[in-house]
Each structure stands twice: as C-alpha cells, then as structure tokens.
Amino acid sequence: MGKITRLSLANIKKHKFEFISLLTLVMVCMLLVGSSLGAIWGIRNIFPNVMEKTGSYENYILMLEKNYNKEYENILKQHPEVETVTAVDTLWSMNTGYIDKNGKESALYMAFITADNEAKISKSPMDSTLSSEEIAALEHPIYAPYILQDSMGYKAGDTFDITYGTRKFSFTIAGFYETMIFNEMSSGLKMIVSEKDYHILSGLLPKYKAVLYNDNQGQGGYELMDSFLEECEDYSRMDIKSGLVCFTYGDMKLMVTSSAELLLNLMIVMAVIIFISVVVIIRYRIANDIKEQIVNIGILEALGYTSKEITRSYVIEYLIMAAGGVLIGTGGCFLLTPVLLRMGELISAHRGCGNSNPLMIFLTGIVILVLVGMTAIIRARMVRKYP
C-alpha cells in the first residue's frame, strides 16, 4: 500500500496546479452544500420555535369593529377543528407612516394594540436595554417588532415619530418583542402602546377587532376560515368581508421560511453545478493522464506494478484531493452556517433559529468523498485496456 501511495503523491507533485484547482472546487462545493443543508435545518425551526416562544394563535382575522358581533366567536367554536378562540381590540391603517432618522417621511402600515390585549394573544417577552425605572418614566412608550432594530437600526430610547395625515405622534421606543403577524415592512408592524396613547389614536385610526383561533396547526386552513365568514354573514345579514385582513397557519409558515429557504436552495443548486464540473474534470483528467502516461504505465508494470495497483494509485490521488477539500470546506461550514442562520432570521423578520445540524454537514462530506471515489474508480479502470 505504501508504494501505491508514493505513486499517488508523485503524480500529485507532477500536477500541482490541477490538484489545487480541483481541491478548491471540492472545498467550495462542500462549503455551499454543507452550510446550506446545515442552515436549512435551523431555518425550518424558526416558525415552530417562534410559535412556541410566543404562544401565538394559529389564525388571525382582522375585521372592522362595526362588523363584529360577539356571537361570531360561538359560531367559530362550533367547528370541530377549532380548539381555542379569542378576540381583542386593535387599530390598523394603511395610511400611517413614520419619520426616519434623516427626517424623511415614509409610508408604513401599522397596527396598534395595548399591552393587556397583546398579553391575551401572545406571551412574547418584552426585550429592552432600559431599566424598569427608565421605562416607567417614558411619557409615550412604544414596543416594536424586532425588525425595527435589526433592519432599521433603532434602539431602545430612540424617538419614533408616527404620522397619520397631517398629524404627528412622537413615541419613545421602550423595547422590542417577537410577533408572528405584522412584523414586516411590507405587511406592516404591530406596535404596543399605552392605554392613554391607544385612546388618543383610536379617535383617528380605524378600529378593528382581531379574531384569533387555533385549529390544530392549520387543519382547517382557508376552507374553515371561508366557511366561518360565510356563516357570520348569514347570521349578521351584513357584508363583513370588506376590509378583512386574514392570516392562516399556512400563510404564516410560508412567510417565515420561504424566502430564506429559496436563498439556500439556490446555493445548493450552485454547489451541485460545481460538483458536476468536478466530476467531469476528474473523468477527463484521468483519461487524459492515462493516455499521456502509456509508456510510464508500461515501465511501472515492468517494475512489478499490476494494473489494479496503478488504478488504485489514481483513486488514492483523487481521494486525497477530495479529502483535503472536504476537510477545509467542513471547517468553513462551521463558520458560514451561523452567518446563514442569522441571515435567515433577518429575511424572515423573526428571531428563533434553531442550531445548525452538524450531521448534515458530515453527511455531505461523506457523499462527496464517495462520489469522487466512485468516479475515479470507474475512470481509472481504463488502465486495464493498455498492455
């Protein structure tokens, strides 16, 4: 075995540039696939982790307060899929905006709710760097979703000016919290304000009733929601669907993970293309090397090497290359995966990624080694064609 390994190392020294190039490609392939598969494991845990952490309801229906009737909750409870139901007051408008740190006014949908009502629908802890005394001293405190901190650069203690028409309301950010809905710039942000400020805002903003229910992790879906709304219209003899804002369990799950998973899947596709290139290069390189080394192969056989041993030397050469690329790539995976997990949190606008899955990283390395080895074995058997 020693003489075969020496033969492999001699060939590596002879083709240093090709060896380093292939090792680099394998390393990049390992880095992209391993870190992506490892990160996907954690990103797919964002949704269940956030649901568990916040105790959020699984389905939301936001309807105008004037269209709401307490009997709607009883109608919803009659569906066998429904486990729990509640309803809280909230304000919501598509005409709100904010003034950024540069003094520029920008549109931003916003919903407003009091801390007491938020506690009825979620158990998300309030995160703040301010002390309890500092928060109590704030005249107009406001708690915002984490995206205001992560993507917009706000911190506790900053002023946050909200606009509605010609009116401006100045708040001080008391802290941040996790929310399953209204946590993105595109769909709007749900702000928690004091009872006093809520009363002031309710004199201007449209009043809504948020009807929330659990249906055993989305078993009812839109079929249940549509049926419920039709039953409410039959009961009230009113068109209550106007102005509705609805989120099902499936909607929320898709919003949380789809964009981040798409990014990681694209990385995996790139890695697969790179790996196919590696396989093609290995096949070409071995075949070309054998043709160029026909005389040397004959000399090696005259020295007592069998065609099987020469074949094995080629396989060892490429396994050394693959092992080097996999080892370096694996080290890179443990550095890149946390970055991808954090990126997934920013894209999903939620905190709560699980840890990466090291098993996926190691399995990726094993698969790459096996495929490179098989490719080298199949192609190196060409040696037997030559006398």
JSON list of C-alpha atoms in Angstrom, two decimals, residues 168-285:
[
{"chain": "A", "resi": 168, "resn": "LYS", "atom": "CA", "xyz": [-47.60, 63.50, 14.07]},
{"chain": "A", "resi": 169, "resn": "PHE", "atom": "CA", "xyz": [-47.24, 61.42, 17.23]},
{"chain": "A", "resi": 170, "resn": "SER", "atom": "CA", "xyz": [-43.87, 61.16, 18.94]},
{"chain": "A", "resi": 171, "resn": "PHE", "atom": "CA", "xyz": [-43.08, 57.99, 20.85]},
{"chain": "A", "resi": 172, "resn": "THR", "atom": "CA", "xyz": [-40.01, 56.70, 22.64]},
{"chain": "A", "resi": 173, "resn": "ILE", "atom": "CA", "xyz": [-39.01, 53.12, 21.90]},
{"chain": "A", "resi": 174, "resn": "ALA", "atom": "CA", "xyz": [-39.17, 51.24, 25.21]},
{"chain": "A", "resi": 175, "resn": "GLY", "atom": "CA", "xyz": [-38.08, 47.93, 23.73]},
{"chain": "A", "resi": 176, "resn": "PHE", "atom": "CA", "xyz": [-38.72, 45.23, 21.15]},
{"chain": "A", "resi": 177, "resn": "TYR", "atom": "CA", "xyz": [-40.65, 41.99, 21.01]},
{"chain": "A", "resi": 178, "resn": "GLU", "atom": "CA", "xyz": [-41.44, 38.97, 18.83]},
{"chain": "A", "resi": 179, "resn": "THR", "atom": "CA", "xyz": [-44.73, 38.85, 16.99]},
{"chain": "A", "resi": 180, "resn": "MET", "atom": "CA", "xyz": [-46.00, 36.35, 14.46]},
{"chain": "A", "resi": 181, "resn": "ILE", "atom": "CA", "xyz": [-48.03, 38.85, 12.41]},
{"chain": "A", "resi": 182, "resn": "PHE", "atom": "CA", "xyz": [-47.42, 42.45, 11.38]},
{"chain": "A", "resi": 183, "resn": "ASN", "atom": "CA", "xyz": [-43.68, 42.10, 11.78]},
{"chain": "A", "resi": 184, "resn": "GLU", "atom": "CA", "xyz": [-42.53, 43.01, 8.25]},
{"chain": "A", "resi": 185, "resn": "MET", "atom": "CA", "xyz": [-42.21, 46.32, 6.44]},
{"chain": "A", "resi": 186, "resn": "SER", "atom": "CA", "xyz": [-44.31, 45.00, 3.56]},
{"chain": "A", "resi": 187, "resn": "SER", "atom": "CA", "xyz": [-47.28, 43.85, 5.67]},
{"chain": "A", "resi": 188, "resn": "GLY", "atom": "CA", "xyz": [-46.92, 46.43, 8.43]},
{"chain": "A", "resi": 189, "resn": "LEU", "atom": "CA", "xyz": [-45.82, 46.50, 12.05]},
{"chain": "A", "resi": 190, "resn": "LYS", "atom": "CA", "xyz": [-47.83, 45.86, 15.20]},
{"chain": "A", "resi": 191, "resn": "MET", "atom": "CA", "xyz": [-46.96, 48.41, 17.87]},
{"chain": "A", "resi": 192, "resn": "ILE", "atom": "CA", "xyz": [-47.74, 48.05, 21.57]},
{"chain": "A", "resi": 193, "resn": "VAL", "atom": "CA", "xyz": [-48.69, 51.39, 23.15]},
{"chain": "A", "resi": 194, "resn": "SER", "atom": "CA", "xyz": [-50.05, 52.59, 26.49]},
{"chain": "A", "resi": 195, "resn": "GLU", "atom": "CA", "xyz": [-53.77, 52.73, 27.28]},
{"chain": "A", "resi": 196, "resn": "LYS", "atom": "CA", "xyz": [-53.65, 56.54, 27.14]},
{"chain": "A", "resi": 197, "resn": "ASP", "atom": "CA", "xyz": [-51.98, 56.68, 23.74]},
{"chain": "A", "resi": 198, "resn": "TYR", "atom": "CA", "xyz": [-54.23, 53.93, 22.40]},
{"chain": "A", "resi": 199, "resn": "HIS", "atom": "CA", "xyz": [-57.26, 56.03, 23.41]},
{"chain": "A", "resi": 200, "resn": "ILE", "atom": "CA", "xyz": [-55.86, 59.05, 21.54]},
{"chain": "A", "resi": 201, "resn": "LEU", "atom": "CA", "xyz": [-55.06, 57.03, 18.41]},
{"chain": "A", "resi": 202, "resn": "SER", "atom": "CA", "xyz": [-58.47, 55.33, 18.47]},
{"chain": "A", "resi": 203, "resn": "GLY", "atom": "CA", "xyz": [-60.08, 58.71, 17.87]},
{"chain": "A", "resi": 204, "resn": "LEU", "atom": "CA", "xyz": [-58.33, 58.88, 14.49]},
{"chain": "A", "resi": 205, "resn": "LEU", "atom": "CA", "xyz": [-57.44, 55.40, 13.21]},
{"chain": "A", "resi": 206, "resn": "PRO", "atom": "CA", "xyz": [-59.91, 52.77, 12.01]},
{"chain": "A", "resi": 207, "resn": "LYS", "atom": "CA", "xyz": [-60.99, 50.42, 14.80]},
{"chain": "A", "resi": 208, "resn": "TYR", "atom": "CA", "xyz": [-60.74, 46.69, 14.22]},
{"chain": "A", "resi": 209, "resn": "LYS", "atom": "CA", "xyz": [-61.50, 43.51, 16.08]},
{"chain": "A", "resi": 210, "resn": "ALA", "atom": "CA", "xyz": [-58.90, 40.78, 15.86]},
{"chain": "A", "resi": 211, "resn": "VAL", "atom": "CA", "xyz": [-60.50, 37.32, 15.97]},
{"chain": "A", "resi": 212, "resn": "LEU", "atom": "CA", "xyz": [-57.91, 34.65, 16.67]},
{"chain": "A", "resi": 213, "resn": "TYR", "atom": "CA", "xyz": [-58.24, 30.88, 16.86]},
{"chain": "A", "resi": 214, "resn": "ASN", "atom": "CA", "xyz": [-56.26, 27.65, 16.89]},
{"chain": "A", "resi": 215, "resn": "ASP", "atom": "CA", "xyz": [-57.16, 24.80, 14.56]},
{"chain": "A", "resi": 216, "resn": "ASN", "atom": "CA", "xyz": [-54.58, 22.17, 15.49]},
{"chain": "A", "resi": 217, "resn": "GLN", "atom": "CA", "xyz": [-51.73, 23.54, 13.36]},
{"chain": "A", "resi": 218, "resn": "GLY", "atom": "CA", "xyz": [-53.70, 24.55, 10.32]},
{"chain": "A", "resi": 219, "resn": "GLN", "atom": "CA", "xyz": [-56.04, 21.59, 9.91]},
{"chain": "A", "resi": 220, "resn": "GLY", "atom": "CA", "xyz": [-58.89, 23.90, 8.95]},
{"chain": "A", "resi": 221, "resn": "GLY", "atom": "CA", "xyz": [-56.96, 26.22, 6.62]},
{"chain": "A", "resi": 222, "resn": "TYR", "atom": "CA", "xyz": [-58.80, 28.56, 4.30]},
{"chain": "A", "resi": 223, "resn": "GLU", "atom": "CA", "xyz": [-61.71, 26.14, 3.96]},
{"chain": "A", "resi": 224, "resn": "LEU", "atom": "CA", "xyz": [-62.55, 26.61, 7.63]},
{"chain": "A", "resi": 225, "resn": "MET", "atom": "CA", "xyz": [-61.97, 30.37, 7.50]},
{"chain": "A", "resi": 226, "resn": "ASP", "atom": "CA", "xyz": [-64.15, 30.87, 4.43]},
{"chain": "A", "resi": 227, "resn": "SER", "atom": "CA", "xyz": [-66.90, 28.72, 5.93]},
{"chain": "A", "resi": 228, "resn": "PHE", "atom": "CA", "xyz": [-66.79, 30.70, 9.17]},
{"chain": "A", "resi": 229, "resn": "LEU", "atom": "CA", "xyz": [-67.00, 34.06, 7.39]},
{"chain": "A", "resi": 230, "resn": "GLU", "atom": "CA", "xyz": [-69.97, 32.91, 5.30]},
{"chain": "A", "resi": 231, "resn": "GLU", "atom": "CA", "xyz": [-71.75, 31.74, 8.45]},
{"chain": "A", "resi": 232, "resn": "CYS", "atom": "CA", "xyz": [-71.09, 35.13, 10.06]},
{"chain": "A", "resi": 233, "resn": "GLU", "atom": "CA", "xyz": [-72.56, 36.90, 7.05]},
{"chain": "A", "resi": 234, "resn": "ASP", "atom": "CA", "xyz": [-75.61, 34.65, 7.16]},
{"chain": "A", "resi": 235, "resn": "TYR", "atom": "CA", "xyz": [-76.04, 35.44, 10.85]},
{"chain": "A", "resi": 236, "resn": "SER", "atom": "CA", "xyz": [-75.49, 39.21, 10.62]},
{"chain": "A", "resi": 237, "resn": "ARG", "atom": "CA", "xyz": [-77.01, 39.81, 7.17]},
{"chain": "A", "resi": 238, "resn": "MET", "atom": "CA", "xyz": [-74.03, 42.08, 6.51]},
{"chain": "A", "resi": 239, "resn": "ASP", "atom": "CA", "xyz": [-71.05, 42.10, 4.19]},
{"chain": "A", "resi": 240, "resn": "ILE", "atom": "CA", "xyz": [-68.31, 41.58, 6.77]},
{"chain": "A", "resi": 241, "resn": "LYS", "atom": "CA", "xyz": [-65.63, 40.57, 4.29]},
{"chain": "A", "resi": 242, "resn": "SER", "atom": "CA", "xyz": [-64.91, 44.16, 3.27]},
{"chain": "A", "resi": 243, "resn": "GLY", "atom": "CA", "xyz": [-61.66, 45.37, 4.80]},
{"chain": "A", "resi": 244, "resn": "LEU", "atom": "CA", "xyz": [-60.71, 41.97, 6.17]},
{"chain": "A", "resi": 245, "resn": "VAL", "atom": "CA", "xyz": [-57.07, 41.12, 6.85]},
{"chain": "A", "resi": 246, "resn": "CYS", "atom": "CA", "xyz": [-56.57, 37.36, 7.23]},
{"chain": "A", "resi": 247, "resn": "PHE", "atom": "CA", "xyz": [-53.65, 35.08, 8.07]},
{"chain": "A", "resi": 248, "resn": "THR", "atom": "CA", "xyz": [-53.91, 31.31, 8.27]},
{"chain": "A", "resi": 249, "resn": "TYR", "atom": "CA", "xyz": [-51.40, 28.98, 9.90]},
{"chain": "A", "resi": 250, "resn": "GLY", "atom": "CA", "xyz": [-50.15, 28.00, 6.43]},
{"chain": "A", "resi": 251, "resn": "ASP", "atom": "CA", "xyz": [-49.75, 31.65, 5.40]},
{"chain": "A", "resi": 252, "resn": "MET", "atom": "CA", "xyz": [-47.61, 32.45, 8.41]},
{"chain": "A", "resi": 253, "resn": "LYS", "atom": "CA", "xyz": [-45.44, 29.38, 8.00]},
{"chain": "A", "resi": 254, "resn": "LEU", "atom": "CA", "xyz": [-44.84, 30.19, 4.33]},
{"chain": "A", "resi": 255, "resn": "MET", "atom": "CA", "xyz": [-44.00, 33.83, 5.07]},
{"chain": "A", "resi": 256, "resn": "VAL", "atom": "CA", "xyz": [-41.47, 32.88, 7.73]},
{"chain": "A", "resi": 257, "resn": "THR", "atom": "CA", "xyz": [-39.36, 30.32, 5.84]},
{"chain": "A", "resi": 258, "resn": "SER", "atom": "CA", "xyz": [-39.98, 30.61, 2.07]},
{"chain": "A", "resi": 259, "resn": "SER", "atom": "CA", "xyz": [-37.56, 33.44, 1.21]},
{"chain": "A", "resi": 260, "resn": "ALA", "atom": "CA", "xyz": [-34.70, 32.11, 3.33]},
{"chain": "A", "resi": 261, "resn": "GLU", "atom": "CA", "xyz": [-35.12, 28.55, 2.04]},
{"chain": "A", "resi": 262, "resn": "LEU", "atom": "CA", "xyz": [-35.16, 29.84, -1.55]},
{"chain": "A", "resi": 263, "resn": "LEU", "atom": "CA", "xyz": [-31.79, 31.52, -1.00]},
{"chain": "A", "resi": 264, "resn": "LEU", "atom": "CA", "xyz": [-30.27, 28.37, 0.49]},
{"chain": "A", "resi": 265, "resn": "ASN", "atom": "CA", "xyz": [-31.72, 26.16, -2.25]},
{"chain": "A", "resi": 266, "resn": "LEU", "atom": "CA", "xyz": [-30.10, 28.42, -4.85]},
{"chain": "A", "resi": 267, "resn": "MET", "atom": "CA", "xyz": [-26.79, 27.95, -3.06]},
{"chain": "A", "resi": 268, "resn": "ILE", "atom": "CA", "xyz": [-27.26, 24.17, -3.19]},
{"chain": "A", "resi": 269, "resn": "VAL", "atom": "CA", "xyz": [-28.03, 24.34, -6.93]},
{"chain": "A", "resi": 270, "resn": "MET", "atom": "CA", "xyz": [-24.82, 26.31, -7.47]},
{"chain": "A", "resi": 271, "resn": "ALA", "atom": "CA", "xyz": [-22.90, 23.73, -5.47]},
{"chain": "A", "resi": 272, "resn": "VAL", "atom": "CA", "xyz": [-24.37, 20.84, -7.48]},
{"chain": "A", "resi": 273, "resn": "ILE", "atom": "CA", "xyz": [-23.30, 22.56, -10.72]},
{"chain": "A", "resi": 274, "resn": "ILE", "atom": "CA", "xyz": [-19.79, 22.97, -9.30]},
{"chain": "A", "resi": 275, "resn": "PHE", "atom": "CA", "xyz": [-19.68, 19.31, -8.24]},
{"chain": "A", "resi": 276, "resn": "ILE", "atom": "CA", "xyz": [-20.79, 18.14, -11.68]},
{"chain": "A", "resi": 277, "resn": "SER", "atom": "CA", "xyz": [-17.93, 20.20, -13.08]},
{"chain": "A", "resi": 278, "resn": "VAL", "atom": "CA", "xyz": [-15.53, 18.48, -10.66]},
{"chain": "A", "resi": 279, "resn": "VAL", "atom": "CA", "xyz": [-16.73, 15.02, -11.77]},
{"chain": "A", "resi": 280, "resn": "VAL", "atom": "CA", "xyz": [-16.37, 15.92, -15.45]},
{"chain": "A", "resi": 281, "resn": "ILE", "atom": "CA", "xyz": [-12.87, 17.32, -14.86]},
{"chain": "A", "resi": 282, "resn": "ILE", "atom": "CA", "xyz": [-11.81, 14.21, -12.93]},
{"chain": "A", "resi": 283, "resn": "ARG", "atom": "CA", "xyz": [-13.07, 11.93, -15.70]},
{"chain": "A", "resi": 284, "resn": "TYR", "atom": "CA", "xyz": [-11.25, 13.96, -18.35]},
{"chain": "A", "resi": 285, "resn": "ARG", "atom": "CA", "xyz": [-8.10, 14.37, -16.28]}
]
